[in-house]
XYZ file of C-alpha atoms in Angstrom:
502
model
C -102.696 159.158 -11.577
C -101.218 155.700 -12.056
C -100.301 155.305 -15.756
C -101.971 152.639 -17.817
C -100.351 149.241 -17.587
C -99.777 147.356 -20.864
C -102.064 144.412 -21.278
C -100.664 140.998 -20.529
C -101.387 138.352 -23.144
C -104.096 135.996 -22.027
C -105.185 138.194 -19.127
C -108.777 139.299 -18.811
C -109.609 142.985 -18.323
C -109.558 143.966 -14.659
C -112.678 145.671 -13.348
C -112.121 148.409 -10.759
C -114.504 146.904 -8.252
C -111.979 146.730 -5.411
C -111.966 142.924 -5.042
C -108.788 140.887 -4.486
C -107.578 140.597 -8.068
C -104.010 139.308 -7.710
C -103.705 139.087 -11.549
C -100.727 140.165 -13.655
C -101.758 143.844 -14.102
C -102.181 144.234 -10.337
C -98.800 142.702 -9.535
C -97.096 145.023 -12.023
C -98.336 148.040 -9.996
C -96.005 146.985 -7.190
C -93.026 146.168 -9.394
C -93.211 148.943 -11.986
C -90.818 151.852 -11.297
C -93.155 154.212 -13.128
C -96.058 153.172 -10.912
C -94.008 153.491 -7.723
C -92.843 156.955 -8.756
C -96.453 158.126 -8.526
C -97.019 156.747 -5.041
C -97.681 159.437 -2.427
C -96.086 158.882 0.999
C -98.582 158.921 3.864
C -96.706 161.666 5.695
C -97.275 164.026 2.748
C -101.066 163.719 2.885
C -102.877 166.561 4.631
C -106.377 168.004 4.451
C -104.911 170.630 2.081
C -103.284 168.161 -0.309
C -104.627 168.856 -3.795
C -105.118 166.550 -6.715
C -105.364 162.808 -6.934
C -103.159 160.540 -4.910
C -102.244 156.885 -4.641
C -101.041 155.370 -1.396
C -99.240 152.062 -1.191
C -99.375 150.755 2.361
C -99.558 147.722 4.571
C -102.680 147.081 6.672
C -101.518 146.870 10.273
C -104.818 146.578 12.136
C -108.495 146.295 11.269
C -111.457 146.827 13.599
C -114.792 145.049 13.613
C -117.706 146.484 11.641
C -119.829 148.893 13.658
C -123.408 149.816 12.821
C -124.656 153.330 13.572
C -127.551 155.679 12.860
C -127.617 159.385 12.043
C -129.888 161.919 10.365
C -129.343 160.217 7.000
C -130.355 156.802 8.295
C -128.486 153.657 9.261
C -124.966 152.951 8.076
C -121.798 151.092 8.998
C -118.060 151.607 9.304
C -114.778 149.968 10.182
C -111.309 151.366 10.848
C -107.861 150.272 9.732
C -104.312 151.447 10.464
C -102.095 151.775 7.394
C -98.284 151.961 7.253
C -95.761 152.789 4.557
C -92.076 153.731 4.607
C -92.897 157.279 5.742
C -95.196 156.535 8.680
C -98.678 155.448 9.763
C -102.202 156.807 9.254
C -105.671 155.648 10.234
C -108.380 155.022 7.649
C -112.153 154.764 8.080
C -114.423 152.941 5.628
C -118.096 153.907 5.411
C -121.295 152.473 3.935
C -120.874 150.330 0.832
C -117.093 150.519 1.142
C -117.506 148.242 4.150
C -119.248 145.615 2.004
C -116.563 145.878 -0.700
C -113.399 145.990 1.365
C -113.887 144.591 4.883
C -113.361 140.966 3.840
C -110.766 141.868 1.218
C -108.372 143.764 3.500
C -106.109 141.410 5.443
C -103.824 142.483 8.245
C -100.175 142.296 7.167
C -100.839 142.523 3.420
C -99.990 145.395 1.056
C -102.516 147.346 -1.053
C -102.802 150.492 -3.146
C -105.452 152.995 -2.053
C -107.062 155.610 -4.314
C -110.120 157.873 -4.474
C -110.326 158.626 -0.778
C -110.450 161.843 1.210
C -107.938 163.257 3.667
C -109.567 164.769 6.754
C -108.409 166.298 10.014
C -108.225 163.660 12.751
C -110.640 163.602 15.651
C -108.156 163.527 18.534
C -110.727 161.713 20.668
C -110.693 158.644 18.453
C -107.714 158.923 16.102
C -103.955 159.242 16.455
C -102.009 161.614 14.252
C -103.146 164.850 12.636
C -104.980 163.463 9.594
C -107.003 160.394 8.632
C -108.177 158.812 5.380
C -111.860 158.320 4.592
C -113.133 155.868 1.976
C -116.652 155.405 0.618
C -118.169 153.280 -2.139
C -116.180 154.902 -4.996
C -112.822 154.102 -3.401
C -110.385 152.067 -5.486
C -108.289 149.602 -3.501
C -106.216 146.795 -4.979
C -104.064 144.044 -3.522
C -100.437 144.107 -4.677
C -97.401 141.909 -4.219
C -95.387 141.932 -1.006
C -93.039 144.900 -0.587
C -90.278 144.253 1.952
C -89.497 147.992 2.059
C -92.780 148.648 3.868
C -92.361 147.908 7.596
C -94.532 145.318 9.232
C -96.522 145.808 12.444
C -94.344 146.924 15.354
C -95.072 146.952 19.054
C -94.092 149.185 21.940
C -94.747 146.670 24.703
C -95.484 147.803 28.254
C -95.393 145.385 31.226
C -98.688 144.795 33.027
C -97.302 146.277 36.237
C -96.860 149.600 34.389
C -100.263 149.362 32.702
C -101.869 149.246 36.158
C -100.562 152.773 36.798
C -101.558 154.279 33.447
C -104.646 156.511 33.143
C -107.913 155.091 31.748
C -108.610 155.469 28.013
C -104.883 155.128 27.232
C -103.956 152.770 24.378
C -101.104 150.368 25.042
C -99.267 147.410 23.469
C -99.039 144.317 25.670
C -97.459 140.871 25.439
C -98.739 138.300 27.922
C -99.683 134.687 28.564
C -103.291 133.521 28.885
C -103.746 132.029 32.361
C -107.558 131.811 32.526
C -110.275 131.612 29.882
C -113.833 132.616 30.662
C -116.767 131.291 28.672
C -118.514 133.780 26.352
C -121.841 134.979 27.687
C -124.589 136.852 25.862
C -126.907 139.534 27.205
C -129.169 142.281 25.896
C -127.774 145.784 26.368
C -130.315 147.902 28.189
C -129.393 151.135 26.374
C -129.495 149.794 22.799
C -131.691 146.697 23.312
C -129.144 144.800 21.214
C -127.764 141.371 21.978
C -124.073 141.477 22.888
C -121.525 138.797 23.690
C -118.708 139.296 26.143
C -115.712 137.229 27.205
C -113.061 137.700 29.876
C -109.499 136.436 29.447
C -106.930 136.475 32.264
C -103.474 137.708 31.208
C -100.157 137.104 33.030
C -96.667 138.452 32.576
C -93.420 138.230 34.635
C -93.371 141.876 35.772
C -93.817 143.659 39.091
C -92.258 143.410 42.524
C -93.879 140.030 43.217
C -92.403 138.521 40.063
C -95.660 138.513 38.107
C -98.654 140.685 37.261
C -102.135 139.879 35.988
C -104.874 141.796 34.242
C -108.220 141.081 32.614
C -108.761 141.327 28.848
C -112.383 141.946 27.804
C -113.467 140.940 24.290
C -116.791 141.587 22.580
C -119.003 139.893 19.984
C -117.077 138.265 17.073
C -113.783 138.405 18.917
C -115.383 136.923 22.011
C -116.529 133.788 20.184
C -114.252 133.682 17.137
C -110.894 133.309 18.877
C -109.742 129.946 20.227
C -107.989 130.801 23.499
C -106.220 128.253 25.646
C -104.301 128.510 28.919
C -100.597 128.970 28.301
C -101.023 130.644 24.905
C -99.063 133.837 24.227
C -100.946 136.870 22.941
C -99.674 140.178 21.541
C -102.097 143.121 21.766
C -101.800 146.295 19.712
C -103.469 149.482 20.969
C -105.531 147.825 23.696
C -107.606 150.394 25.600
C -107.218 150.669 29.370
C -110.453 150.802 31.379
C -110.991 151.222 35.112
C -113.826 150.180 37.423
C -113.747 150.092 41.211
C -110.071 151.081 41.028
C -109.257 147.981 38.980
C -107.716 148.254 35.516
C -108.576 146.031 32.568
C -107.775 145.906 28.856
C -110.207 145.865 25.970
C -110.852 146.576 22.275
C -107.328 145.928 20.947
C -106.780 147.143 17.398
C -104.882 143.927 16.713
C -104.800 140.616 18.592
C -102.058 138.185 17.619
C -102.367 134.724 19.154
C -99.373 132.325 19.166
C -97.011 134.881 17.544
C -93.866 133.464 15.939
C -91.490 135.728 17.849
C -88.584 135.189 20.231
C -90.438 137.122 22.964
C -93.256 134.615 22.668
C -91.025 131.643 23.483
C -89.409 133.522 26.380
C -92.846 134.274 27.878
C -93.922 130.647 27.561
C -90.785 129.498 29.379
C -91.258 131.994 32.234
C -94.928 131.029 32.603
C -93.968 127.354 32.784
C -91.452 128.190 35.526
C -94.180 130.083 37.392
C -96.552 127.111 37.149
C -93.847 124.734 38.371
C -93.279 126.973 41.422
C -96.750 126.048 42.714
C -97.981 129.632 43.064
C -101.709 130.174 42.581
C -103.510 132.916 40.698
C -106.975 134.226 41.603
C -109.685 134.616 38.993
C -109.237 137.954 37.230
C -112.950 138.685 36.946
C -114.179 141.302 39.379
C -116.486 143.435 37.256
C -118.381 141.405 34.669
C -119.492 137.811 34.692
C -122.472 135.955 36.052
C -124.221 136.968 39.264
C -121.800 135.151 41.521
C -118.704 136.878 40.122
C -119.831 140.461 40.312
C -121.373 141.568 37.015
C -122.601 145.123 37.451
C -126.402 145.159 37.277
C -129.271 147.552 37.751
C -131.706 147.112 40.628
C -134.386 146.083 38.174
C -132.135 143.335 36.773
C -131.377 142.092 40.302
C -135.072 141.757 41.115
C -135.760 139.926 37.872
C -132.941 137.460 38.491
C -134.035 136.911 42.098
C -137.409 135.628 40.921
C -135.497 132.370 40.333
C -134.220 132.107 43.925
C -135.009 128.855 45.671
C -137.676 129.062 48.386
C -136.579 128.976 52.061
C -135.823 125.425 53.164
C -136.020 124.044 49.616
C -133.155 122.111 48.093
C -131.791 124.217 45.218
C -132.094 122.502 41.877
C -133.098 122.945 38.268
C -130.949 126.056 37.945
C -132.242 127.575 41.190
C -129.864 128.836 43.869
C -130.498 129.636 47.489
C -128.329 132.757 47.418
C -127.502 135.233 44.682
C -124.751 137.834 44.704
C -125.005 141.111 42.807
C -122.862 144.167 42.197
C -125.019 147.291 41.996
C -124.177 150.965 41.657
C -126.901 152.803 43.553
C -127.545 155.881 45.658
C -128.009 155.517 49.411
C -131.007 157.440 50.766
C -131.535 158.655 54.350
C -130.660 156.799 57.528
C -133.671 156.132 59.784
C -134.363 158.887 62.321
C -137.329 157.315 64.109
C -135.235 154.449 65.467
C -131.581 153.989 66.246
C -129.489 152.456 63.410
C -127.577 150.373 65.962
C -128.243 147.930 68.791
C -126.660 146.885 72.101
C -124.805 143.592 71.614
C -123.442 140.942 73.935
C -119.635 141.220 74.223
C -119.022 137.724 75.612
C -116.677 135.286 73.905
C -118.395 132.042 72.857
C -117.222 128.927 71.065
C -117.597 129.113 67.297
C -119.815 126.495 65.671
C -118.328 126.992 62.210
C -115.149 125.465 60.777
C -111.945 126.995 62.110
C -108.997 127.630 59.827
C -106.826 128.926 62.682
C -106.777 128.201 66.447
C -108.088 131.675 67.252
C -111.131 131.027 65.062
C -112.528 128.628 67.681
C -113.881 131.629 69.620
C -116.072 134.487 68.522
C -118.088 137.342 70.082
C -121.709 136.482 70.856
C -123.191 139.731 69.377
C -126.771 138.806 70.364
C -129.002 141.656 71.419
C -128.889 142.447 75.154
C -131.341 144.183 77.499
C -130.589 145.923 80.767
C -131.790 144.378 84.048
C -132.976 146.319 87.084
C -129.585 145.842 88.759
C -127.889 147.522 85.796
C -126.426 144.363 84.276
C -126.998 143.431 80.649
C -128.103 139.962 79.488
C -128.790 138.236 76.173
C -131.013 135.297 75.214
C -127.933 133.087 75.341
C -127.804 133.587 79.111
C -124.660 135.713 79.079
C -124.408 138.584 81.559
C -122.130 141.622 81.141
C -121.556 144.938 82.868
C -121.725 146.943 79.683
C -122.676 146.054 76.103
C -120.974 146.633 72.806
C -122.786 148.719 70.205
C -123.080 147.548 66.614
C -124.683 149.128 63.571
C -127.797 147.458 62.173
C -130.354 149.211 59.993
C -132.437 149.050 56.856
C -132.153 151.731 54.203
C -133.556 152.344 50.732
C -131.164 152.437 47.779
C -132.133 153.475 44.267
C -130.878 153.807 40.731
C -132.470 154.908 37.449
C -134.479 151.664 37.153
C -135.934 150.942 40.607
C -135.340 150.987 44.345
C -135.008 148.372 47.083
C -134.609 148.110 50.833
C -131.329 146.609 52.024
C -129.845 145.581 55.361
C -126.656 147.312 56.489
C -124.451 145.753 59.149
C -121.755 146.981 61.488
C -118.635 146.860 59.314
C -120.336 148.414 56.275
C -121.865 151.368 58.143
C -118.693 151.897 60.168
C -116.668 152.236 56.975
C -119.212 154.587 55.379
C -119.592 156.888 58.396
C -116.002 156.655 59.534
C -116.866 156.185 63.240
C -117.678 153.413 65.694
C -121.284 152.637 66.653
C -120.534 153.560 70.302
C -119.584 157.118 69.238
C -122.611 157.359 66.951
C -124.876 156.225 69.798
C -123.775 159.182 71.938
C -124.531 161.638 69.095
C -127.888 160.000 68.316
C -129.059 160.070 71.926
C -127.947 163.676 72.370
C -130.018 164.665 69.337
C -133.120 162.868 70.650
C -132.907 164.039 74.253
C -133.991 167.652 74.248
C -133.088 168.333 70.608
C -129.502 169.453 71.229
C -127.065 167.866 68.855
C -129.464 167.564 65.909
C -127.106 169.509 63.650
C -124.186 167.285 64.623
C -126.232 164.153 63.856
C -127.268 165.619 60.514
C -123.660 166.354 59.574
C -122.579 162.829 60.519
C -125.389 161.222 58.523
C -124.574 163.336 55.474
C -121.288 161.464 55.126
C -123.215 158.553 53.610
C -126.690 159.875 52.757
C -127.468 160.478 49.086
C -124.063 159.229 48.057
C -123.417 156.940 45.087
C -121.869 153.613 46.051
C -120.811 150.334 44.543
C -122.684 147.724 46.595
C -122.077 143.986 46.764
C -125.489 142.519 47.629
C -126.428 139.084 48.904
C -130.026 138.057 48.241
C -132.076 135.132 49.541
C -135.719 134.351 50.132
C -137.261 134.356 53.614
C -140.692 133.938 55.167
C -142.017 137.059 56.882
C -145.508 137.058 58.436
C -146.475 134.015 56.355
C -145.343 135.728 53.139
C -142.317 134.913 51.042
C -140.012 137.825 50.251
C -136.463 138.479 49.077
C -134.037 139.766 51.672
C -131.114 141.923 50.521
C -127.986 142.351 52.640
C -124.990 144.547 51.824
C -121.705 142.658 52.118
C -119.577 145.662 51.141
C -120.039 149.263 50.062
C -117.594 151.674 48.477
C -118.141 155.308 47.574
C -117.689 156.052 43.884
C -115.853 159.289 43.051
C -117.793 161.226 40.423
C -114.733 161.520 38.168
C -114.119 157.774 38.283
C -117.792 157.030 37.659
C -117.840 159.362 34.642
C -114.767 157.661 33.209
C -116.335 154.240 33.689
C -119.560 155.324 31.982
C -117.548 156.786 29.102
C -115.625 153.537 28.859
C -118.874 151.538 28.773
C -120.226 153.813 26.036
C -117.068 153.495 23.964
C -117.033 149.701 24.407
C -120.680 149.530 23.333
C -119.979 151.668 20.251
C -117.006 149.542 19.254
C -118.733 146.227 19.974
């Protein structure tokens, strides 16, 4: 135990409540040789360490407070990384210890820690072999600065290397902010809690092209409590790598240092200024989460609710209404239609394009209108074009579903061709063989199974139309990509972890 410290004249008695006391007796803990001789190095603490101990360490990182429920009721916790001359160790604060010490503990400052428990680390969430656990009876005091205790250190990795690291890996990153998204708030469907999210675009001068970018996702207090600006340098400690649709992003850093006073910071700012002066452009980093136009992943039920606000056909959008919405949905494709062909015969003639042309070749396009065969064997479309033989293009409607609802969507040539892996002309031959005498049914079934009842990430375009004097929402698939089960499981785990930490 720490020996009693002689009273200092004029000093009031110090209660052991754990507040920031900064009075003479507390300072003498750091400077007294007798007190320091009773300090236990972090590396000596194990789950089998007996007796009382006192740790003197610097707080490197501190997480946000997280609420949780278990069989004993509702509680709360936060985590911190501690460092002394011997090494580092994680600490978790529970219940009333959160109320006593969350505000008191400041990153970069030195404290003494007593009356905690040493437990085996959960390798899923903690680094090292052991962790400290503190509850309401913990005794933690602020002490004077000790230059012998190392400050926070980084093992920086360039963004081009982060892109090749596996998901759920923690990494240190130094980068420049090149885009700042506005915070947006939504209600999480699983917990029914309101959450705030913000996306920050990061840049660094790495990679074969001379620069790399990646998205940083921040939640709740960090999303609204940090004043980001383009061109600012940020150091991240233990940021977690996530992956969705084969795109990596960073999130939940243990420590976020904005405008660090470090030589690397000034070097990054200079290189970013040179990049800006070169005239090169950077695309928006957001591909996964944002509003409906930038690809936030939604359920089918959420899409339908949002599309209630679509502007009516022919109406001028206004008052927050839009004529077209875009959604990103993860859903399961059902069966292709068997009662009618999922393709049509199209006009192959070249016609002049009516849209704007960015290149000379864009002035012409293929007609693609439906054609019918005349008695003389020629094919003609409503545009008056005549051809000897048509092209075949996919066109069908199919139901897609997720755990909330289902909807009917339109699939077009490029999407179906990519899903099935064959041209519509080849599919037509298989389809007709299966419907003329029944031969080839097994082949058709095997071809269809390449996309039926498969989970896909779908980019949907929705708009209202009038059908038989009724207004309805029409959904078209702009792109579809199969989701590997392993990747989907990792993404769901990442979402769960982000929700728990938010």
